PDB file of C-alpha atoms in Angstrom:
ATOM      1  CA  UNK W   1       4.495  21.446  -3.275  1.00 55.00           C
ATOM      2  CA  UNK W   2       4.046  18.835  -6.099  1.00 60.00           C
ATOM      3  CA  UNK W   3       0.339  17.598  -6.408  1.00 69.00           C
ATOM      4  CA  UNK W   4      -0.517  14.428  -8.115  1.00 77.00           C
ATOM      5  CA  UNK W   5      -3.849  13.975  -9.497  1.00 84.00           C
ATOM      6  CA  UNK W   6      -6.341  11.194 -10.059  1.00 85.00           C
ATOM      7  CA  UNK W   7      -4.657  10.673 -13.331  1.00 86.00           C
ATOM      8  CA  UNK W   8      -1.874   9.230 -11.358  1.00 90.00           C
ATOM      9  CA  UNK W   9       0.929   9.844 -13.785  1.00 88.00           C
ATOM     10  CA  UNK W  10       3.900   8.145 -12.202  1.00 89.00           C
ATOM     11  CA  UNK W  11       6.369  11.310 -12.479  1.00 88.00           C
ATOM     12  CA  UNK W  12       3.830  13.375 -10.703  1.00 88.00           C
ATOM     13  CA  UNK W  13       3.062  10.520  -7.823  1.00 88.00           C
ATOM     14  CA  UNK W  14       6.986   9.845  -7.497  1.00 90.00           C
ATOM     15  CA  UNK W  15       7.806  13.560  -7.189  1.00 88.00           C
ATOM     16  CA  UNK W  16       4.946  14.047  -4.542  1.00 86.00           C
ATOM     17  CA  UNK W  17       6.160  11.169  -2.443  1.00 87.00           C
ATOM     18  CA  UNK W  18       9.673  12.622  -2.797  1.00 88.00           C
ATOM     19  CA  UNK W  19       8.499  15.479  -0.971  1.00 85.00           C
ATOM     20  CA  UNK W  20       6.618  13.960   1.820  1.00 84.00           C
ATOM     21  CA  UNK W  21       9.094  11.515   2.673  1.00 86.00           C
ATOM     22  CA  UNK W  22      10.525  13.045   6.006  1.00 84.00           C
ATOM     23  CA  UNK W  23       7.437  13.457   7.747  1.00 82.00           C
ATOM     24  CA  UNK W  24       5.404  10.657   5.935  1.00 84.00           C
ATOM     25  CA  UNK W  25       5.079   7.941   8.820  1.00 88.00           C
ATOM     26  CA  UNK W  26       4.588  10.403  11.344  1.00 84.00           C
ATOM     27  CA  UNK W  27       1.460  12.373   9.422  1.00 83.00           C
ATOM     28  CA  UNK W  28       0.063   8.968   8.584  1.00 85.00           C
ATOM     29  CA  UNK W  29       0.335   7.780  12.261  1.00 89.00           C
ATOM     30  CA  UNK W  30      -1.589  11.203  13.624  1.00 87.00           C
ATOM     31  CA  UNK W  31      -4.035  11.003  10.419  1.00 86.00           C
ATOM     32  CA  UNK W  32      -5.216   7.349  11.391  1.00 90.00           C
ATOM     33  CA  UNK W  33      -4.873   7.929  15.202  1.00 90.00           C
ATOM     34  CA  UNK W  34      -2.416   5.302  15.482  1.00 93.00           C
ATOM     35  CA  UNK W  35      -4.877   2.766  13.776  1.00 95.00           C
ATOM     36  CA  UNK W  36      -2.007   2.246  11.137  1.00 95.00           C
ATOM     37  CA  UNK W  37       0.166   0.324  13.554  1.00 96.00           C
ATOM     38  CA  UNK W  38      -2.641  -2.079  14.011  1.00 97.00           C
ATOM     39  CA  UNK W  39      -3.052  -2.502  10.284  1.00 97.00           C
ATOM     40  CA  UNK W  40       0.237  -3.074   9.862  1.00 97.00           C
ATOM     41  CA  UNK W  41       0.405  -5.841  12.516  1.00 98.00           C
ATOM     42  CA  UNK W  42      -2.639  -7.490  10.762  1.00 98.00           C
ATOM     43  CA  UNK W  43      -0.901  -7.496   7.402  1.00 98.00           C
ATOM     44  CA  UNK W  44       2.363  -8.990   8.925  1.00 98.00           C
ATOM     45  CA  UNK W  45       0.235 -11.897  10.375  1.00 98.00           C
ATOM     46  CA  UNK W  46      -1.419 -12.420   7.102  1.00 98.00           C
ATOM     47  CA  UNK W  47       2.026 -12.526   5.516  1.00 98.00           C
ATOM     48  CA  UNK W  48       3.496 -14.767   8.517  1.00 98.00           C
ATOM     49  CA  UNK W  49       7.269 -13.957   7.489  1.00 98.00           C
ATOM     50  CA  UNK W  50       9.624 -16.516   8.613  1.00 98.00           C
ATOM     51  CA  UNK W  51      13.283 -17.514   7.969  1.00 98.00           C
ATOM     52  CA  UNK W  52      13.832 -18.519   4.511  1.00 96.00           C
ATOM     53  CA  UNK W  53      10.719 -16.887   3.025  1.00 98.00           C
ATOM     54  CA  UNK W  54      11.514 -14.242   0.392  1.00 98.00           C
ATOM     55  CA  UNK W  55       9.362 -11.417   0.287  1.00 99.00           C
ATOM     56  CA  UNK W  56       8.580  -8.455  -2.030  1.00 99.00           C
ATOM     57  CA  UNK W  57       7.324  -5.415  -0.191  1.00 98.00           C
ATOM     58  CA  UNK W  58       6.156  -3.102  -3.204  1.00 98.00           C
ATOM     59  CA  UNK W  59       5.538   0.609  -2.518  1.00 97.00           C
ATOM     60  CA  UNK W  60       7.664  -0.138   0.620  1.00 98.00           C
ATOM     61  CA  UNK W  61       8.002   3.578   0.901  1.00 96.00           C
ATOM     62  CA  UNK W  62      10.392   4.244   4.217  1.00 96.00           C
ATOM     63  CA  UNK W  63      10.551   0.512   4.787  1.00 97.00           C
ATOM     64  CA  UNK W  64       8.719   0.504   7.920  1.00 97.00           C
ATOM     65  CA  UNK W  65       6.686  -2.497   7.055  1.00 98.00           C
ATOM     66  CA  UNK W  66       9.551  -4.220   5.247  1.00 98.00           C
ATOM     67  CA  UNK W  67      11.657  -3.750   8.424  1.00 98.00           C
ATOM     68  CA  UNK W  68       8.973  -5.723  10.581  1.00 98.00           C
ATOM     69  CA  UNK W  69       8.767  -8.615   8.273  1.00 98.00           C
ATOM     70  CA  UNK W  70      12.875  -8.891   8.142  1.00 98.00           C
ATOM     71  CA  UNK W  71      12.807  -8.969  11.886  1.00 98.00           C
ATOM     72  CA  UNK W  72      11.214 -12.436  11.613  1.00 98.00           C
ATOM     73  CA  UNK W  73      13.871 -13.768   9.555  1.00 98.00           C
ATOM     74  CA  UNK W  74      12.548 -13.192   5.997  1.00 98.00           C
ATOM     75  CA  UNK W  75      14.503 -12.073   3.270  1.00 98.00           C
ATOM     76  CA  UNK W  76      12.745  -9.003   2.149  1.00 98.00           C
ATOM     77  CA  UNK W  77      13.364  -6.655  -0.779  1.00 98.00           C
ATOM     78  CA  UNK W  78      11.848  -3.257  -0.539  1.00 98.00           C
ATOM     79  CA  UNK W  79      10.823  -1.682  -3.717  1.00 98.00           C
ATOM     80  CA  UNK W  80       9.501   1.907  -4.420  1.00 97.00           C
ATOM     81  CA  UNK W  81       9.838   4.087  -7.147  1.00 95.00           C
ATOM     82  CA  UNK W  82      10.139   7.302  -5.000  1.00 96.00           C
ATOM     83  CA  UNK W  83      13.804   7.688  -4.302  1.00 95.00           C
ATOM     84  CA  UNK W  84      13.085  10.076  -1.792  1.00 95.00           C
ATOM     85  CA  UNK W  85      11.192   7.631   0.194  1.00 96.00           C
ATOM     86  CA  UNK W  86      13.642   4.971  -0.408  1.00 97.00           C
ATOM     87  CA  UNK W  87      16.590   7.652   0.823  1.00 97.00           C
ATOM     88  CA  UNK W  88      14.801   8.155   4.185  1.00 96.00           C
ATOM     89  CA  UNK W  89      14.568   4.172   4.633  1.00 97.00           C
ATOM     90  CA  UNK W  90      17.954   3.678   3.972  1.00 97.00           C
ATOM     91  CA  UNK W  91      18.779   6.241   6.620  1.00 96.00           C
ATOM     92  CA  UNK W  92      16.436   4.376   9.038  1.00 96.00           C
ATOM     93  CA  UNK W  93      16.934   0.780   7.939  1.00 97.00           C
ATOM     94  CA  UNK W  94      20.538   0.405   6.685  1.00 97.00           C
ATOM     95  CA  UNK W  95      20.027  -3.329   6.915  1.00 96.00           C
ATOM     96  CA  UNK W  96      17.463  -3.553   4.395  1.00 97.00           C
ATOM     97  CA  UNK W  97      17.798  -4.074   0.557  1.00 97.00           C
ATOM     98  CA  UNK W  98      15.843  -1.098  -1.374  1.00 98.00           C
ATOM     99  CA  UNK W  99      15.500  -1.499  -5.005  1.00 98.00           C
ATOM    100  CA  UNK W 100      14.228   0.826  -7.375  1.00 97.00           C
ATOM    101  CA  UNK W 101      11.093  -0.381  -9.401  1.00 97.00           C
ATOM    102  CA  UNK W 102       7.947   0.566 -11.181  1.00 96.00           C
ATOM    103  CA  UNK W 103       4.796  -1.622 -10.250  1.00 97.00           C
ATOM    104  CA  UNK W 104       4.033  -1.876 -13.606  1.00 98.00           C
ATOM    105  CA  UNK W 105       7.347  -3.367 -14.873  1.00 98.00           C
ATOM    106  CA  UNK W 106       9.211  -4.735 -11.898  1.00 98.00           C
ATOM    107  CA  UNK W 107      12.954  -5.435 -12.012  1.00 98.00           C
ATOM    108  CA  UNK W 108      12.748  -8.947 -11.021  1.00 98.00           C
ATOM    109  CA  UNK W 109      12.583 -12.263 -12.703  1.00 98.00           C
ATOM    110  CA  UNK W 110       9.787 -14.671 -12.984  1.00 98.00           C
ATOM    111  CA  UNK W 111       8.896 -17.049  -9.947  1.00 98.00           C
ATOM    112  CA  UNK W 112      11.249 -15.232  -7.810  1.00 98.00           C
ATOM    113  CA  UNK W 113       9.234 -14.156  -4.388  1.00 99.00           C
ATOM    114  CA  UNK W 114       7.366 -16.318  -1.748  1.00 98.00           C
ATOM    115  CA  UNK W 115       5.074 -13.440  -1.023  1.00 98.00           C
ATOM    116  CA  UNK W 116       4.391 -10.163  -3.056  1.00 98.00           C
ATOM    117  CA  UNK W 117       2.692  -7.565  -0.921  1.00 98.00           C
ATOM    118  CA  UNK W 118       1.651  -3.927  -1.220  1.00 98.00           C
ATOM    119  CA  UNK W 119       0.303  -1.640   1.524  1.00 98.00           C
ATOM    120  CA  UNK W 120      -1.677   1.399   0.725  1.00 96.00           C
ATOM    121  CA  UNK W 121       0.232   1.886  -2.902  1.00 96.00           C
ATOM    122  CA  UNK W 122      -1.752   0.123  -5.364  1.00 97.00           C
ATOM    123  CA  UNK W 123      -4.215   2.955  -5.478  1.00 96.00           C
ATOM    124  CA  UNK W 124      -1.375   5.248  -6.390  1.00 94.00           C
ATOM    125  CA  UNK W 125      -0.319   2.903  -9.478  1.00 96.00           C
ATOM    126  CA  UNK W 126      -1.349   4.243 -13.024  1.00 96.00           C
ATOM    127  CA  UNK W 127      -2.542   0.845 -14.109  1.00 97.00           C
ATOM    128  CA  UNK W 128      -3.177  -1.346 -10.865  1.00 98.00           C
ATOM    129  CA  UNK W 129      -4.272  -4.317 -13.143  1.00 98.00           C
ATOM    130  CA  UNK W 130      -0.736  -4.468 -14.720  1.00 98.00           C
ATOM    131  CA  UNK W 131       0.610  -4.124 -11.244  1.00 98.00           C
ATOM    132  CA  UNK W 132      -1.296  -6.953 -10.105  1.00 98.00           C
ATOM    133  CA  UNK W 133      -0.160  -9.143 -13.241  1.00 98.00           C
ATOM    134  CA  UNK W 134       3.493  -7.990 -12.636  1.00 98.00           C
ATOM    135  CA  UNK W 135       3.104  -9.185  -9.120  1.00 98.00           C
ATOM    136  CA  UNK W 136       2.029 -12.452 -10.215  1.00 98.00           C
ATOM    137  CA  UNK W 137       4.564 -12.930 -12.605  1.00 98.00           C
ATOM    138  CA  UNK W 138       7.424 -12.440  -9.976  1.00 98.00           C
ATOM    139  CA  UNK W 139       5.616 -14.662  -7.542  1.00 98.00           C
ATOM    140  CA  UNK W 140       6.532 -18.482  -7.279  1.00 98.00           C
ATOM    141  CA  UNK W 141       3.971 -20.863  -7.928  1.00 98.00           C
ATOM    142  CA  UNK W 142       2.133 -21.488  -4.638  1.00 98.00           C
ATOM    143  CA  UNK W 143       3.114 -18.040  -3.489  1.00 98.00           C
ATOM    144  CA  UNK W 144       1.019 -15.558  -1.875  1.00 98.00           C
ATOM    145  CA  UNK W 145      -0.449 -12.096  -2.534  1.00 99.00           C
ATOM    146  CA  UNK W 146      -1.409  -9.711   0.573  1.00 98.00           C
ATOM    147  CA  UNK W 147      -2.677  -6.353  -0.220  1.00 98.00           C
ATOM    148  CA  UNK W 148      -3.786  -3.716   2.479  1.00 98.00           C
ATOM    149  CA  UNK W 149      -5.547  -0.735   1.271  1.00 98.00           C
ATOM    150  CA  UNK W 150      -8.149   1.979   2.066  1.00 96.00           C
ATOM    151  CA  UNK W 151     -11.434   0.749   1.335  1.00 97.00           C
ATOM    152  CA  UNK W 152     -15.333   1.086   1.690  1.00 96.00           C
ATOM    153  CA  UNK W 153     -16.709   1.083   5.330  1.00 96.00           C
ATOM    154  CA  UNK W 154     -19.464  -1.619   5.340  1.00 93.00           C
ATOM    155  CA  UNK W 155     -21.889   0.377   7.765  1.00 92.00           C
ATOM    156  CA  UNK W 156     -23.576   3.148   5.978  1.00 90.00           C
ATOM    157  CA  UNK W 157     -23.574   5.548   9.355  1.00 93.00           C
ATOM    158  CA  UNK W 158     -20.092   5.115   9.893  1.00 93.00           C
ATOM    159  CA  UNK W 159     -19.162   5.430   6.150  1.00 92.00           C
ATOM    160  CA  UNK W 160     -20.877   8.972   6.357  1.00 93.00           C
ATOM    161  CA  UNK W 161     -18.947   9.806   9.509  1.00 93.00           C
ATOM    162  CA  UNK W 162     -15.971   8.466   7.685  1.00 92.00           C
ATOM    163  CA  UNK W 163     -16.360  10.585   4.482  1.00 89.00           C
ATOM    164  CA  UNK W 164     -16.905  13.558   6.713  1.00 91.00           C
ATOM    165  CA  UNK W 165     -13.691  13.076   8.573  1.00 89.00           C
ATOM    166  CA  UNK W 166     -11.809  12.882   5.053  1.00 88.00           C
ATOM    167  CA  UNK W 167     -13.622  16.099   3.597  1.00 86.00           C
ATOM    168  CA  UNK W 168     -13.479  18.106   6.654  1.00 86.00           C
ATOM    169  CA  UNK W 169     -11.382  17.037   9.508  1.00 86.00           C
ATOM    170  CA  UNK W 170      -8.303  15.379   7.708  1.00 82.00           C
ATOM    171  CA  UNK W 171      -7.561  18.625   5.836  1.00 80.00           C
ATOM    172  CA  UNK W 172      -7.456  20.565   9.090  1.00 80.00           C
ATOM    173  CA  UNK W 173      -5.296  17.954  10.802  1.00 78.00           C
ATOM    174  CA  UNK W 174      -2.943  17.655   8.014  1.00 77.00           C
ATOM    175  CA  UNK W 175      -2.329  21.373   7.866  1.00 72.00           C
ATOM    176  CA  UNK W 176      -1.678  21.557  11.425  1.00 72.00           C
ATOM    177  CA  UNK W 177       0.794  18.343  11.460  1.00 69.00           C
ATOM    178  CA  UNK W 178       2.515  18.687   7.965  1.00 63.00           C
ATOM    179  CA  UNK W 179       3.700  21.077   5.585  1.00 57.00           C
ATOM    180  CA  UNK W 180       2.345  18.708   2.808  1.00 63.00           C
ATOM    181  CA  UNK W 181      -1.449  19.527   2.993  1.00 63.00           C
ATOM    182  CA  UNK W 182      -1.692  19.440  -1.016  1.00 69.00           C
ATOM    183  CA  UNK W 183      -0.333  15.923  -1.278  1.00 71.00           C
ATOM    184  CA  UNK W 184      -2.522  14.882   1.453  1.00 73.00           C
ATOM    185  CA  UNK W 185      -5.196  16.356  -0.604  1.00 79.00           C
ATOM    186  CA  UNK W 186      -4.629  13.991  -3.275  1.00 84.00           C
ATOM    187  CA  UNK W 187      -4.470  11.175  -1.131  1.00 81.00           C
ATOM    188  CA  UNK W 188      -7.923  11.691   0.295  1.00 84.00           C
ATOM    189  CA  UNK W 189      -9.420  11.882  -3.489  1.00 89.00           C
ATOM    190  CA  UNK W 190      -7.606   8.673  -4.300  1.00 92.00           C
ATOM    191  CA  UNK W 191      -9.248   7.055  -1.371  1.00 91.00           C
ATOM    192  CA  UNK W 192     -12.616   7.949  -2.166  1.00 90.00           C
ATOM    193  CA  UNK W 193     -11.789   6.984  -5.868  1.00 93.00           C
ATOM    194  CA  UNK W 194     -10.878   3.405  -5.077  1.00 96.00           C
ATOM    195  CA  UNK W 195     -13.161   0.281  -5.607  1.00 96.00           C
ATOM    196  CA  UNK W 196     -14.513  -1.339  -2.887  1.00 97.00           C
ATOM    197  CA  UNK W 197     -13.682  -4.699  -1.266  1.00 98.00           C
ATOM    198  CA  UNK W 198     -15.672  -6.897  -3.834  1.00 98.00           C
ATOM    199  CA  UNK W 199     -14.574  -4.934  -6.853  1.00 98.00           C
ATOM    200  CA  UNK W 200     -10.825  -5.099  -6.006  1.00 98.00           C
ATOM    201  CA  UNK W 201     -11.052  -8.698  -5.358  1.00 98.00           C
ATOM    202  CA  UNK W 202     -12.693  -9.074  -8.821  1.00 98.00           C
ATOM    203  CA  UNK W 203      -9.558  -7.138 -10.202  1.00 98.00           C
ATOM    204  CA  UNK W 204      -7.201  -9.529  -8.546  1.00 98.00           C
ATOM    205  CA  UNK W 205      -8.920 -12.748  -9.738  1.00 98.00           C
ATOM    206  CA  UNK W 206      -8.869 -11.117 -13.411  1.00 98.00           C
ATOM    207  CA  UNK W 207      -5.368 -10.449 -12.921  1.00 98.00           C
ATOM    208  CA  UNK W 208      -4.758 -14.530 -12.669  1.00 98.00           C
ATOM    209  CA  UNK W 209      -4.657 -15.004  -8.838  1.00 98.00           C
ATOM    210  CA  UNK W 210      -6.792 -17.690  -7.410  1.00 98.00           C
ATOM    211  CA  UNK W 211      -8.094 -18.101  -3.926  1.00 98.00           C
ATOM    212  CA  UNK W 212      -8.974 -14.541  -3.588  1.00 98.00           C
ATOM    213  CA  UNK W 213     -10.366 -13.543  -0.118  1.00 98.00           C
ATOM    214  CA  UNK W 214     -10.410 -10.501   2.078  1.00 98.00           C
ATOM    215  CA  UNK W 215     -11.293  -9.292   5.609  1.00 98.00           C
ATOM    216  CA  UNK W 216     -12.198  -5.905   6.714  1.00 98.00           C
ATOM    217  CA  UNK W 217     -10.325  -4.150   9.391  1.00 98.00           C
ATOM    218  CA  UNK W 218     -11.835  -1.170  11.205  1.00 96.00           C
ATOM    219  CA  UNK W 219     -14.984  -1.730   9.775  1.00 96.00           C
ATOM    220  CA  UNK W 220     -13.910  -1.698   6.186  1.00 97.00           C
ATOM    221  CA  UNK W 221     -11.712   1.263   6.410  1.00 96.00           C
ATOM    222  CA  UNK W 222      -8.812  -0.742   5.340  1.00 97.00           C
ATOM    223  CA  UNK W 223      -9.435  -4.252   3.801  1.00 98.00           C
ATOM    224  CA  UNK W 224      -6.677  -7.022   3.806  1.00 98.00           C
ATOM    225  CA  UNK W 225      -6.749  -9.003   0.242  1.00 98.00           C
ATOM    226  CA  UNK W 226      -5.119 -12.187   0.189  1.00 98.00           C
ATOM    227  CA  UNK W 227      -4.675 -14.388  -3.182  1.00 98.00           C
ATOM    228  CA  UNK W 228      -2.427 -17.131  -4.198  1.00 98.00           C
ATOM    229  CA  UNK W 229      -0.570 -18.202  -7.401  1.00 98.00           C
ATOM    230  CA  UNK W 230      -1.221 -21.628  -8.780  1.00 96.00           C
TER     231      UNK W 230
END
């Protein structure tokens, strides 16, 4: 099993996701107790997909989120650098458009999309700030950024319980439901290492986005950041 590290070398991260692709969505559902579906709905509501809207779903993985946006009539491009994840996505959602792309060097023209969104993928990018600037570049003036990402629980006792789950319970559950325990070890480390809500909001602002705001989901386990391009 290829295990990525917090150095987040692109070839290591993409190889890891290639290997976990077949069971990725099922494992995530089990590990989150099904909460990932609620978070996915909250992200879709923030995007508000509709006919005529052009959406870039970056780090789209198997296309589960992209398919939910397309179901509301939006023109969705699912972009990822893991060929294994996209191969699984093409099998599940043949109606979607999948494009191989690196978040730090997107293969799209300036001012292309009404919305750029990324769910649980920004923390896996080698240079998240460069990815934020690239998403700004390919978004139309007036367009929106929507980021769903694991974050920092706001309540201290709950945060301690959450970290206990990540460090002690999650490895046991992963070993039981997945053959990809080493990969999920990295994913746990990347969650703990990721900046909190305010720090990410500041990075989004520095990348050139405006009207930056966020709201917590499930007491801050996940934060939903939104911003706009002027």
